[in-house]
């Protein structure tokens, strides 16, 4: 029976080449976009340079203060004081790296303006983030404590400031009328790694913002590194306990929320986090809805194409019914045919995805970005494709199977 | 074998009501070859469709092999058609995407048969209509007469007791028409198949056991 269905499915696909093309194009194109998109997200979300200890790290990226009575909410990075006091005193982390969000500034070389995004860090930061040093090394704790005017710069900054293939170690960079001695040059970090990205890194003790100020909010984030990945839950719990003990002494706010999150959760919390909800559930739900809607487009297209396609075969429906096919059997037949079509589209989609990814990698549209196919997403997409193949087949098949035999036979 | 009591068929649109069949009573015996004649639009095909359980009467009842059919479900009707009835249409209604052998196998797909059994039965049916050398052809590669013979093979492959033929020679020239008629007569004579045939051609009708004439939906002979 299935062999027979398969035969007719292939025959029908070959007969109406244009319809087949439209259907297959819809399915495979959607799948391709989805695959390339997820490959991109995967790359951005899971990129490990210089954050190579991510599996044993937690990130404190946001502090939220709330005043339940007056409805005030303040959300943003924390102060150095806050992170140093509450994260710096934890027992589980072996290192606590604290760094500011990047600040914008400019340097001038031969009257040419160079935009520089600089970042303040503590010394531990350099033990957690494993930057590749092209020259020199990070600044030390002693230099931080002495507020030495030293800087680690990125490869791009070195090129922009000193020229291509020039050494920078021991030379000076002047930003905002302050001269910093270059102690290290690191390989570039993409801006998508916002916790680690910078054109220039400076000791936090040079920060204009008074790091001794006891305000809770500020411009710093922290990375806590445990001895091993198995210590991470303990570290999160210890931080949560420490935060729960904080007494909020403010006339506007009475509640405080701060969490040590895994990398991606932290990322999501910045955008969707509210109070104790990290927003990760909302994120995945939103993503799911987006993917479903996105996949629905070819499904709706398929429904239309299928109705026309099946309508053309009303004579066949009539004959099959006359010779003993029940409506249910016909629905089954058309659904099987549709699944064959959808799977074919899926296979072509995988082919297109591989080609598209190879093309993006070869063309170097985004420097240093090597995309790879995410096989789990591929699997899910195929399952969803199959599901929609089923759905888009059932409705037209059901409609057609209810055709009156005599009408169906006359339609030739 | 077939019993129709007071069959009426009314087609209704928003404005008019057309009586396509009016109080038809008909008994067809087992092994009988009956022809139905009448001018175009007199209700011949409607009657044949109702006998074939392809269409429902507005009033009246039909018994096939002593079994009342009025209260049968879609599935039960499909099963009854599959087991007891074989159809031959004027315009053949073969599935163009399938080869001759697959077309002939079609009724057996809806029975509990293996692929091997289907192949054997379909080959035998094609031999009976003299087309065993065309099994791998597609309908479009055959002449009108050959297509109708494939359609006959399809109608008899499941060994139904009744064959309903709606102007089976209507699209063929007289030589081919006679060939088809000979096959039907042979089926009736040798296998005892009951045949009800709608025709316009008095020469064909003459060869059958009994003739029923319709006029404006009523039986006049």
Coordinates of C-alpha atoms in Angstrom, one line a residue:
Chain A
X1 CA 0.0 0.0 0.0
X2 CA 2.7 2.5 1.1
X3 CA 4.7 1.6 -2.0
X4 CA 1.7 2.4 -4.1
X5 CA 1.3 5.8 -2.4
X6 CA 4.9 6.5 -2.8
X7 CA 4.7 5.7 -6.5
X8 CA 1.8 8.1 -7.0
X9 CA 3.3 10.8 -4.8
X10 CA 6.4 10.8 -7.0
X11 CA 4.4 10.7 -10.2
X12 CA 2.3 13.7 -9.0
X13 CA 5.3 15.6 -8.0
X14 CA 6.9 15.1 -11.4
X15 CA 3.7 15.9 -13.2
X16 CA 3.1 19.4 -11.7
X17 CA 6.7 20.6 -11.7
X18 CA 5.8 24.2 -10.9
X19 CA 3.7 23.4 -7.9
X20 CA 6.3 21.0 -6.7
X21 CA 9.0 23.7 -7.1
X22 CA 6.9 26.2 -5.1
X23 CA 6.2 23.7 -2.3
X24 CA 9.8 22.5 -2.1
X25 CA 11.2 26.0 -2.3
X26 CA 8.9 27.1 0.5
X27 CA 10.0 24.3 2.8
X28 CA 13.6 24.2 2.0
X29 CA 14.1 28.0 2.0
X30 CA 12.5 28.4 5.4
X31 CA 14.6 25.6 6.8
X32 CA 17.7 27.2 5.3
X33 CA 17.0 30.6 6.9
X34 CA 16.3 28.9 10.2
X35 CA 19.4 26.9 10.1
X36 CA 21.7 29.8 9.2
X37 CA 20.1 32.0 11.8
X38 CA 20.5 29.4 14.5
X39 CA 24.1 28.7 13.4
X40 CA 24.7 32.4 13.9
X41 CA 23.0 32.6 17.3
X42 CA 24.9 29.5 18.3
X43 CA 28.1 31.1 17.3
X44 CA 27.4 34.4 19.2
X45 CA 25.9 32.7 22.3
X46 CA 28.5 30.0 22.6
X47 CA 31.7 31.7 21.4
X48 CA 34.3 31.0 24.0
X49 CA 37.1 33.4 23.4
X50 CA 38.3 34.8 25.8
X51 CA 35.7 33.3 28.2
X52 CA 37.2 29.8 28.2
X53 CA 36.1 28.9 31.8
X54 CA 32.5 29.4 31.1
X55 CA 31.5 26.0 32.3
X56 CA 32.7 26.8 35.8
X57 CA 31.7 30.5 35.8
X58 CA 28.6 32.6 36.8
X59 CA 27.9 36.1 35.8
X60 CA 26.4 39.0 37.8
X61 CA 25.2 41.4 35.1
X62 CA 22.2 43.1 36.6
X63 CA 21.1 44.7 39.8
X64 CA 17.4 45.5 40.3
X65 CA 16.1 47.6 43.0
X66 CA 12.4 48.0 43.6
X67 CA 10.2 50.2 45.7
X68 CA 7.0 48.2 46.2
X69 CA 5.2 51.2 47.8
X70 CA 5.9 53.9 45.2
X71 CA 6.4 51.6 42.2
X72 CA 10.0 52.6 41.5
X73 CA 12.2 50.3 39.7
X74 CA 15.9 50.7 38.9
X75 CA 17.7 48.2 36.8
X76 CA 21.3 48.2 35.6
X77 CA 24.9 47.1 36.3
X78 CA 26.2 47.1 39.9
X79 CA 28.7 49.3 41.6
X80 CA 32.3 48.2 42.2
X81 CA 31.6 48.5 45.9
X82 CA 28.6 46.2 45.7
X83 CA 30.3 43.5 43.7
X84 CA 33.5 43.6 45.7
X85 CA 31.7 43.5 49.0
X86 CA 29.1 40.8 48.3
X87 CA 30.7 38.7 45.5
X88 CA 34.3 39.3 46.5
X89 CA 33.6 37.9 50.0
X90 CA 32.2 34.6 48.8
X91 CA 34.0 31.4 49.7
X92 CA 33.2 29.1 46.7
X93 CA 34.6 31.2 43.9
X94 CA 38.4 30.9 43.4
X95 CA 38.4 34.2 41.5
X96 CA 36.0 37.1 41.1
X97 CA 36.6 39.2 38.0
X98 CA 35.1 42.6 38.1
X99 CA 34.9 44.9 35.1
X100 CA 33.0 47.9 33.9
X101 CA 30.7 48.1 30.9
X102 CA 32.7 49.7 28.1
X103 CA 32.9 53.5 28.0
X104 CA 33.3 55.6 24.8
X105 CA 36.2 57.9 24.3
X106 CA 38.5 59.1 21.6
X107 CA 42.2 59.3 21.0
X108 CA 43.9 61.4 18.4
X109 CA 46.9 60.3 16.2
X110 CA 48.2 62.8 13.7
X111 CA 44.9 64.7 14.0
X112 CA 43.0 61.6 13.2
X113 CA 40.3 60.6 15.6
X114 CA 40.3 57.0 16.8
X115 CA 37.2 55.8 18.7
X116 CA 38.2 53.8 21.8
X117 CA 35.9 51.8 23.9
X118 CA 37.6 51.3 27.2
X119 CA 36.9 49.1 30.2
X120 CA 38.0 49.1 33.8
X121 CA 38.9 45.8 35.4
X122 CA 40.4 44.3 38.5
X123 CA 43.4 42.0 38.5
X124 CA 41.4 38.8 39.0
X125 CA 39.6 39.5 35.7
X126 CA 42.7 38.5 33.8
X127 CA 42.9 35.2 35.5
X128 CA 39.3 34.3 34.5
X129 CA 39.3 35.6 31.0
X130 CA 42.0 33.9 29.0
X131 CA 43.0 36.5 26.5
X132 CA 45.6 35.7 23.8
X133 CA 48.4 38.1 24.4
X134 CA 50.2 39.1 21.3
X135 CA 52.6 41.3 23.3
X136 CA 53.2 41.7 27.0
X137 CA 50.9 40.6 29.8
X138 CA 48.0 41.9 31.9
X139 CA 48.5 44.5 34.6
X140 CA 49.1 43.1 38.1
X141 CA 47.3 43.5 41.4
X142 CA 50.1 45.8 42.6
X143 CA 49.6 48.1 39.5
X144 CA 45.9 48.1 40.2
X145 CA 46.3 48.9 43.8
X146 CA 48.8 51.7 43.0
X147 CA 46.4 53.0 40.3
X148 CA 49.2 52.8 37.8
X149 CA 48.4 54.4 34.4
X150 CA 48.8 51.2 32.5
X151 CA 46.7 49.7 29.7
X152 CA 46.1 46.5 27.8
X153 CA 45.0 47.3 24.3
X154 CA 43.4 45.3 21.5
X155 CA 45.1 44.3 18.3
X156 CA 42.8 46.7 16.4
X157 CA 43.7 49.6 18.7
X158 CA 47.4 48.9 18.3
X159 CA 47.0 49.0 14.5
X160 CA 44.9 52.2 14.6
X161 CA 47.2 54.0 17.0
X162 CA 50.7 52.8 16.1
X163 CA 50.2 51.6 12.6
X164 CA 50.2 48.1 11.0
X165 CA 52.8 45.6 12.2
X166 CA 54.2 48.0 14.9
X167 CA 55.0 46.9 18.5
X168 CA 53.2 48.8 21.2
X169 CA 54.7 47.4 24.4
X170 CA 56.1 50.1 26.6
X171 CA 54.7 52.9 24.3
X172 CA 52.1 55.3 25.4
X173 CA 48.5 55.8 24.4
X174 CA 46.9 59.1 25.2
X175 CA 43.1 59.2 25.8
X176 CA 41.3 62.2 27.3
X177 CA 44.6 63.9 28.0
X178 CA 45.9 61.0 30.1
X179 CA 48.9 59.0 28.9
X180 CA 48.7 55.2 29.6
X181 CA 51.7 52.9 29.2
X182 CA 50.9 49.8 27.1
X183 CA 51.7 46.7 29.1
X184 CA 49.9 44.2 26.8
X185 CA 48.2 43.7 23.5
X186 CA 45.4 41.1 23.1
X187 CA 43.6 39.5 20.2
X188 CA 40.3 41.2 19.3
X189 CA 37.1 40.2 21.0
X190 CA 33.8 40.5 19.1
X191 CA 31.4 43.1 20.5
X192 CA 28.8 40.4 21.0
X193 CA 30.9 39.3 24.0
X194 CA 29.9 42.5 25.8
X195 CA 31.4 41.4 29.2
X196 CA 34.8 40.9 27.7
X197 CA 34.9 43.3 24.7
X198 CA 37.0 46.4 24.8
X199 CA 39.6 48.4 22.7
X200 CA 41.5 49.3 25.9
X201 CA 41.5 47.8 29.4
X202 CA 42.5 49.9 32.4
X203 CA 42.8 49.3 36.2
X204 CA 39.5 50.1 37.9
X205 CA 41.3 52.3 40.4
X206 CA 41.8 54.8 37.5
X207 CA 38.0 55.1 37.1
X208 CA 36.6 58.6 37.5
X209 CA 33.6 57.0 39.2
X210 CA 34.5 56.7 42.9
X211 CA 34.7 53.0 43.4
X212 CA 34.4 53.5 47.1
X213 CA 31.0 55.0 46.8
X214 CA 28.4 52.9 48.6
X215 CA 25.7 53.2 46.0
X216 CA 24.6 49.8 44.9
X217 CA 24.0 50.5 41.3
X218 CA 26.9 51.4 39.0
X219 CA 28.5 50.3 35.8
X220 CA 30.2 47.0 36.8
X221 CA 29.6 43.4 36.1
X222 CA 31.3 40.4 37.7
X223 CA 32.4 36.9 36.7
X224 CA 32.6 34.4 39.5
X225 CA 34.8 31.4 38.7
X226 CA 34.5 28.2 40.8
X227 CA 37.2 25.6 41.2
X228 CA 35.2 23.2 39.0
X229 CA 31.9 23.0 37.2
X230 CA 30.4 20.9 40.0
X231 CA 30.8 23.8 42.4
X232 CA 28.7 26.2 40.2
X233 CA 25.3 25.5 41.8
X234 CA 26.9 25.9 45.3
X235 CA 28.4 29.2 44.1
X236 CA 25.0 30.4 42.9
X237 CA 23.3 29.5 46.1
X238 CA 26.0 31.1 48.2
X239 CA 25.6 34.4 46.3
X240 CA 21.8 34.2 46.6
X241 CA 22.2 33.8 50.4
X242 CA 24.5 36.7 50.6
X243 CA 22.2 38.9 48.6
X244 CA 19.2 37.9 50.7
X245 CA 20.9 39.2 53.8
X246 CA 21.4 42.7 52.3
X247 CA 19.3 45.3 54.1
X248 CA 18.2 47.9 51.7
X249 CA 18.8 51.3 53.2
X250 CA 17.0 53.6 50.8
X251 CA 14.0 55.7 51.0
X252 CA 12.9 54.8 47.4
X253 CA 13.6 51.1 47.4
X254 CA 12.8 48.2 49.7
X255 CA 13.7 45.2 47.6
X256 CA 16.9 44.2 45.8
X257 CA 17.5 41.5 43.2
X258 CA 20.9 40.3 42.0
X259 CA 21.7 36.9 40.7
X260 CA 24.8 35.0 39.7
X261 CA 23.6 33.4 36.4
X262 CA 25.0 31.1 33.7
X263 CA 26.3 33.1 30.7
X264 CA 23.2 32.9 28.5
X265 CA 20.7 33.4 31.3
X266 CA 22.6 36.6 32.3
X267 CA 22.4 37.7 28.7
X268 CA 18.7 37.2 28.7
X269 CA 18.2 38.7 32.1
X270 CA 19.5 42.1 30.8
X271 CA 16.7 42.2 28.2
X272 CA 13.9 40.3 29.8
X273 CA 14.7 39.9 33.5
X274 CA 12.2 41.3 36.0
X275 CA 12.7 40.8 39.8
X276 CA 13.5 37.2 40.5
X277 CA 12.4 36.0 37.0
X278 CA 15.4 35.8 34.7
X279 CA 13.2 35.9 31.7
X280 CA 14.7 32.7 30.3
X281 CA 11.3 31.0 30.1
X282 CA 9.8 33.9 28.3
X283 CA 12.8 33.9 26.0
X284 CA 12.4 30.3 25.0
X285 CA 8.6 30.6 24.7
X286 CA 9.1 33.7 22.5
X287 CA 11.7 31.8 20.4
X288 CA 9.3 28.8 20.1
X289 CA 6.4 31.0 19.0
X290 CA 8.7 32.8 16.4
X291 CA 9.9 29.5 15.0
X292 CA 6.4 28.1 14.9
X293 CA 5.1 31.2 13.1
X294 CA 8.0 31.2 10.8
X295 CA 7.4 27.6 9.9
X296 CA 3.7 28.2 9.5
X297 CA 4.3 30.4 6.4
X298 CA 5.3 27.5 4.2
X299 CA 2.7 25.4 5.9
X300 CA -0.1 27.7 4.9
X301 CA 1.4 27.9 1.4
X302 CA 1.4 24.1 1.3
X303 CA -2.2 24.0 2.3
X304 CA -3.1 26.2 -0.6
X305 CA -0.9 24.4 -3.1
X306 CA -2.3 21.1 -1.8
X307 CA -5.9 22.1 -2.2
X308 CA -5.2 23.0 -5.9
X309 CA -3.1 19.9 -6.4
X310 CA -5.7 17.6 -4.9
X311 CA -8.6 19.3 -6.6
X312 CA -7.0 18.4 -9.9
X313 CA -7.1 14.8 -8.9
X314 CA -10.9 14.7 -8.2
X315 CA -11.3 12.1 -10.9
X316 CA -8.8 9.9 -9.1
X317 CA -10.6 10.5 -5.8
X318 CA -13.9 9.5 -7.5
X319 CA -12.4 6.3 -8.9
X320 CA -10.8 5.4 -5.7
X321 CA -14.0 5.9 -3.8
X322 CA -16.0 4.0 -6.4
X323 CA -13.6 1.0 -6.0
X324 CA -13.8 0.9 -2.2
X325 CA -11.6 3.6 -0.6
X326 CA -13.3 5.1 2.4
X327 CA -12.8 8.8 3.2
X328 CA -10.4 7.9 5.9
X329 CA -8.2 5.8 3.6
X330 CA -8.1 8.8 1.2
X331 CA -7.1 11.2 3.9
X332 CA -4.3 8.8 4.9
X333 CA -3.1 8.6 1.3
X334 CA -2.9 12.3 0.8
X335 CA -1.2 12.9 4.1
X336 CA 1.4 10.3 3.3
X337 CA 2.0 11.9 0.0
X338 CA 2.4 15.3 1.7
X339 CA 4.8 13.9 4.2
X340 CA 6.9 12.6 1.4
X341 CA 6.9 16.1 -0.1
X342 CA 7.8 17.7 3.1
X343 CA 10.6 15.4 3.9
X344 CA 12.0 15.9 0.4
X345 CA 11.9 19.7 1.1
X346 CA 13.6 19.0 4.4
X347 CA 16.4 17.1 2.7
X348 CA 16.9 19.9 0.1
X349 CA 16.8 22.4 2.9
X350 CA 19.7 20.7 4.7
X351 CA 21.6 20.8 1.5
X352 CA 20.9 24.5 1.0
X353 CA 21.8 25.2 4.7
X354 CA 25.2 23.6 4.3
X355 CA 25.8 25.5 1.1
X356 CA 24.7 28.8 2.7
X357 CA 26.9 28.3 5.7
X358 CA 29.9 27.3 3.5
X359 CA 29.2 30.5 1.5
X360 CA 29.0 32.8 4.6
X361 CA 32.2 31.2 6.0
X362 CA 34.1 31.5 2.7
X363 CA 33.0 35.1 1.9
X364 CA 34.1 36.3 5.4
X365 CA 31.1 38.7 5.7
X366 CA 31.6 38.7 9.4
X367 CA 35.4 38.6 10.2
X368 CA 36.6 35.6 12.1
X369 CA 33.1 34.0 12.3
X370 CA 33.1 30.3 11.5
X371 CA 29.5 29.1 11.4
X372 CA 28.6 25.5 11.9
X373 CA 25.3 23.6 11.5
X374 CA 23.5 23.0 14.8
X375 CA 22.4 19.4 14.5
X376 CA 19.9 19.6 17.4
X377 CA 18.1 22.5 15.8
X378 CA 18.2 20.6 12.5
X379 CA 16.5 17.7 14.1
X380 CA 13.8 19.9 15.7
X381 CA 13.2 21.7 12.5
X382 CA 12.8 18.5 10.7
X383 CA 10.3 17.3 13.3
X384 CA 8.4 20.6 13.1
X385 CA 8.5 20.4 9.2
X386 CA 7.0 16.9 9.5
X387 CA 4.4 18.1 11.9
X388 CA 3.4 20.9 9.5
X389 CA 3.6 18.6 6.6
X390 CA 1.0 16.5 8.4
X391 CA -1.1 19.5 9.3
X392 CA -1.0 21.0 5.8
X393 CA -1.9 17.7 4.3
X394 CA -4.8 16.8 6.6
X395 CA -7.1 19.7 5.9
X396 CA -7.0 19.6 2.1
X397 CA -7.2 15.8 2.2
X398 CA -10.2 15.9 4.6
X399 CA -11.9 18.4 2.3
X400 CA -11.3 16.4 -0.8
X401 CA -12.2 13.1 0.8
X402 CA -15.6 14.4 1.5
X403 CA -16.2 15.0 -2.2
X404 CA -19.3 13.4 -3.6
X405 CA -18.1 10.5 -5.9
X406 CA -20.4 11.5 -8.8
X407 CA -19.2 15.2 -8.6
X408 CA -15.6 14.1 -8.3
X409 CA -16.0 11.9 -11.4
X410 CA -17.7 14.6 -13.4
X411 CA -14.9 17.1 -12.7
X412 CA -12.6 15.6 -15.3
Chain B
X1 CA -29.4 -9.5 -6.9
X2 CA -30.3 -5.8 -7.1
X3 CA -33.6 -4.6 -5.8
X4 CA -34.8 -1.0 -6.1
X5 CA -38.0 0.1 -4.5
X6 CA -39.7 3.5 -5.2
X7 CA -36.5 5.2 -6.0
X8 CA -36.8 9.0 -6.4
X9 CA -34.0 11.5 -7.0
X10 CA -34.6 15.2 -6.7
X11 CA -32.0 17.8 -7.4
X12 CA -32.7 21.1 -5.6
X13 CA -31.2 24.5 -6.3
X14 CA -32.3 27.8 -4.6
X15 CA -35.0 28.3 -7.2
X16 CA -35.9 25.1 -8.8
X17 CA -36.4 21.5 -8.1
X18 CA -35.8 18.8 -10.7
X19 CA -37.1 15.3 -10.5
X20 CA -34.4 13.2 -12.0
X21 CA -35.9 9.8 -11.1
X22 CA -39.5 9.1 -10.4
X23 CA -40.6 6.1 -8.5
X24 CA -38.3 3.5 -10.1
X25 CA -38.9 -0.1 -9.1
X26 CA -36.4 -2.5 -10.5
X27 CA -35.3 -6.1 -9.8
X28 CA -32.2 -7.4 -11.4
X29 CA -31.6 -11.2 -11.1
X30 CA -28.3 -12.8 -10.5
X31 CA -26.5 -13.5 -13.7
X32 CA -28.7 -11.1 -15.7
X33 CA -27.4 -8.6 -18.3
X34 CA -29.6 -5.6 -18.2
X35 CA -29.3 -2.5 -20.4
X36 CA -30.8 0.9 -19.6
X37 CA -31.6 3.2 -22.5
X38 CA -33.2 6.6 -22.9
X39 CA -32.5 10.1 -24.3
X40 CA -29.9 12.3 -22.8
X41 CA -30.8 13.7 -19.4
X42 CA -33.5 11.1 -18.7
X43 CA -31.7 9.9 -15.6
X44 CA -29.9 6.8 -16.8
X45 CA -26.6 7.6 -15.3
X46 CA -28.2 8.9 -12.1
X47 CA -30.0 5.5 -11.8
X48 CA -26.7 3.7 -12.4
X49 CA -24.9 5.8 -9.8
X50 CA -27.7 5.1 -7.2
X51 CA -27.4 1.3 -7.9
X52 CA -23.7 1.6 -7.5
X53 CA -24.1 3.4 -4.2
X54 CA -22.1 6.3 -5.5
X55 CA -25.1 8.6 -5.0
X56 CA -28.0 8.6 -2.5
X57 CA -31.6 8.5 -3.6
X58 CA -33.9 11.2 -2.2
X59 CA -36.5 8.5 -1.5
X60 CA -36.8 4.7 -1.7
X61 CA -34.5 1.9 -0.9
X62 CA -31.8 -0.3 -2.5
X63 CA -30.9 -3.8 -1.6
X64 CA -27.7 -5.3 -3.0
X65 CA -27.6 -9.1 -2.7
X66 CA -30.5 -8.9 -0.3
X67 CA -28.7 -6.5 2.0
X68 CA -30.4 -3.2 2.7
X69 CA -28.0 -0.3 2.1
X70 CA -30.0 2.7 3.5
X71 CA -28.3 2.9 6.9
X72 CA -24.7 2.0 6.0
X73 CA -21.9 4.3 7.0
X74 CA -19.3 5.7 4.6
X75 CA -16.9 2.9 5.5
X76 CA -19.5 0.2 5.1
X77 CA -20.6 1.6 1.8
X78 CA -17.0 1.7 0.6
X79 CA -16.6 -1.9 1.7
X80 CA -19.7 -3.1 -0.1
X81 CA -18.7 -1.3 -3.3
X82 CA -15.3 -2.9 -3.0
X83 CA -16.6 -6.4 -2.5
X84 CA -19.7 -6.6 -4.7
X85 CA -19.4 -4.0 -7.4
X86 CA -17.2 -3.2 -10.4
X87 CA -17.5 0.0 -12.4
X88 CA -16.8 0.8 -16.0
X89 CA -17.1 4.4 -17.1
X90 CA -17.5 6.0 -20.5
X91 CA -14.4 8.1 -20.2
X92 CA -12.4 5.2 -18.6
X93 CA -11.3 7.2 -15.5
X94 CA -7.9 5.5 -15.4
X95 CA -5.2 7.2 -13.2
X96 CA -2.8 8.6 -15.7
X97 CA 0.2 8.7 -13.3
X98 CA 0.0 4.9 -12.7
X99 CA 1.0 2.1 -15.0
X100 CA -1.6 -0.2 -16.4
X101 CA -0.9 -2.9 -13.8
X102 CA -1.1 -0.4 -10.9
X103 CA -4.4 0.9 -12.3
X104 CA -5.8 -2.6 -12.4
X105 CA -4.6 -3.4 -8.9
X106 CA -6.4 -0.4 -7.4
X107 CA -9.6 -2.1 -6.0
X108 CA -7.4 -4.7 -4.3
X109 CA -5.5 -2.0 -2.4
X110 CA -8.6 -1.6 -0.3
X111 CA -8.7 -5.3 0.6
X112 CA -6.5 -7.4 2.7
X113 CA -4.2 -8.7 0.0
X114 CA -0.4 -9.0 -0.4
X115 CA 1.5 -7.2 -3.1
X116 CA 2.2 -10.6 -4.7
X117 CA -1.5 -11.6 -4.7
X118 CA -2.4 -8.2 -6.2
X119 CA 0.1 -8.6 -9.0
X120 CA -1.1 -12.1 -9.8
X121 CA -4.8 -11.2 -9.8
X122 CA -4.2 -8.0 -11.9
X123 CA -2.1 -9.9 -14.4
X124 CA -4.8 -12.5 -14.7
X125 CA -7.5 -9.8 -15.2
X126 CA -5.4 -8.2 -17.9
X127 CA -4.9 -11.5 -19.7
X128 CA -8.7 -11.9 -19.7
X129 CA -9.1 -8.7 -21.6
X130 CA -6.2 -9.5 -23.9
X131 CA -3.8 -6.8 -22.6
X132 CA -1.1 -8.8 -20.8
X133 CA 1.6 -7.3 -23.0
X134 CA 0.8 -3.8 -21.9
X135 CA 1.3 -4.0 -18.1
X136 CA 4.1 -1.5 -18.0
X137 CA 2.4 1.1 -20.2
X138 CA 0.8 4.3 -19.0
X139 CA -2.8 5.0 -20.0
X140 CA -1.7 7.8 -22.2
X141 CA 0.2 5.3 -24.3
X142 CA -2.9 3.3 -25.1
X143 CA -5.7 3.6 -27.6
X144 CA -9.3 4.3 -26.5
X145 CA -10.3 0.6 -26.8
X146 CA -7.2 -0.5 -24.9
X147 CA -8.0 1.9 -22.1
X148 CA -11.5 0.6 -21.8
X149 CA -10.1 -2.9 -21.6
X150 CA -7.8 -1.8 -18.8
X151 CA -10.9 -0.3 -17.1
X152 CA -12.7 -3.6 -17.5
X153 CA -9.8 -5.5 -16.1
X154 CA -9.9 -3.1 -13.1
X155 CA -13.6 -3.7 -12.7
X156 CA -13.3 -7.5 -12.7
X157 CA -10.0 -7.9 -10.8
X158 CA -11.8 -8.2 -7.4
X159 CA -14.3 -10.7 -8.9
X160 CA -17.3 -8.6 -8.1
X161 CA -20.8 -10.2 -8.6
X162 CA -22.1 -7.0 -10.2
X163 CA -20.6 -4.8 -12.9
X164 CA -22.1 -1.4 -13.6
X165 CA -21.1 0.0 -17.0
X166 CA -21.9 3.6 -17.9
X167 CA -21.9 3.8 -21.7
X168 CA -18.7 1.7 -21.9
X169 CA -18.7 1.9 -25.7
X170 CA -19.8 5.5 -25.9
X171 CA -16.3 6.9 -26.7
X172 CA -15.3 4.1 -29.1
X173 CA -15.8 3.4 -32.8
X174 CA -18.1 0.5 -33.6
X175 CA -15.4 -2.2 -34.1
X176 CA -13.8 -1.4 -30.7
X177 CA -17.2 -1.0 -29.2
X178 CA -18.1 -4.5 -30.4
X179 CA -14.9 -5.9 -28.9
X180 CA -15.7 -4.3 -25.5
X181 CA -19.3 -5.6 -25.7
X182 CA -17.9 -9.1 -26.5
X183 CA -15.8 -9.0 -23.4
X184 CA -18.8 -8.0 -21.3
X185 CA -21.0 -10.7 -22.8
X186 CA -18.3 -13.3 -22.1
X187 CA -18.0 -12.2 -18.5
X188 CA -21.7 -12.5 -18.1
X189 CA -21.9 -15.9 -19.8
X190 CA -18.8 -17.6 -18.4
X191 CA -18.5 -16.1 -15.0
X192 CA -22.1 -15.4 -14.3
X193 CA -21.4 -11.7 -13.5
X194 CA -24.6 -9.6 -13.2
X195 CA -24.2 -6.6 -15.5
X196 CA -26.2 -3.4 -15.7
X197 CA -25.2 -1.2 -18.6
X198 CA -26.3 2.2 -19.6
X199 CA -26.2 2.7 -23.4
X200 CA -27.3 4.9 -26.2
X201 CA -26.7 2.3 -28.8
X202 CA -29.7 0.0 -29.6
X203 CA -27.4 -2.5 -31.2
X204 CA -25.6 -3.0 -28.0
X205 CA -28.8 -3.1 -25.9
X206 CA -30.1 -5.8 -28.2
X207 CA -27.4 -8.1 -27.2
X208 CA -28.4 -8.0 -23.5
X209 CA -31.1 -10.0 -21.8
X210 CA -33.4 -7.2 -20.9
X211 CA -33.9 -3.6 -21.7
X212 CA -35.2 -0.9 -19.4
X213 CA -36.2 2.4 -21.0
X214 CA -36.3 5.7 -19.1
X215 CA -38.0 8.9 -20.1
X216 CA -37.9 12.1 -18.0
X217 CA -36.9 10.1 -15.0
X218 CA -39.6 7.5 -15.2
X219 CA -39.5 3.9 -16.3
X220 CA -41.4 3.5 -19.6
X221 CA -40.4 -0.1 -20.4

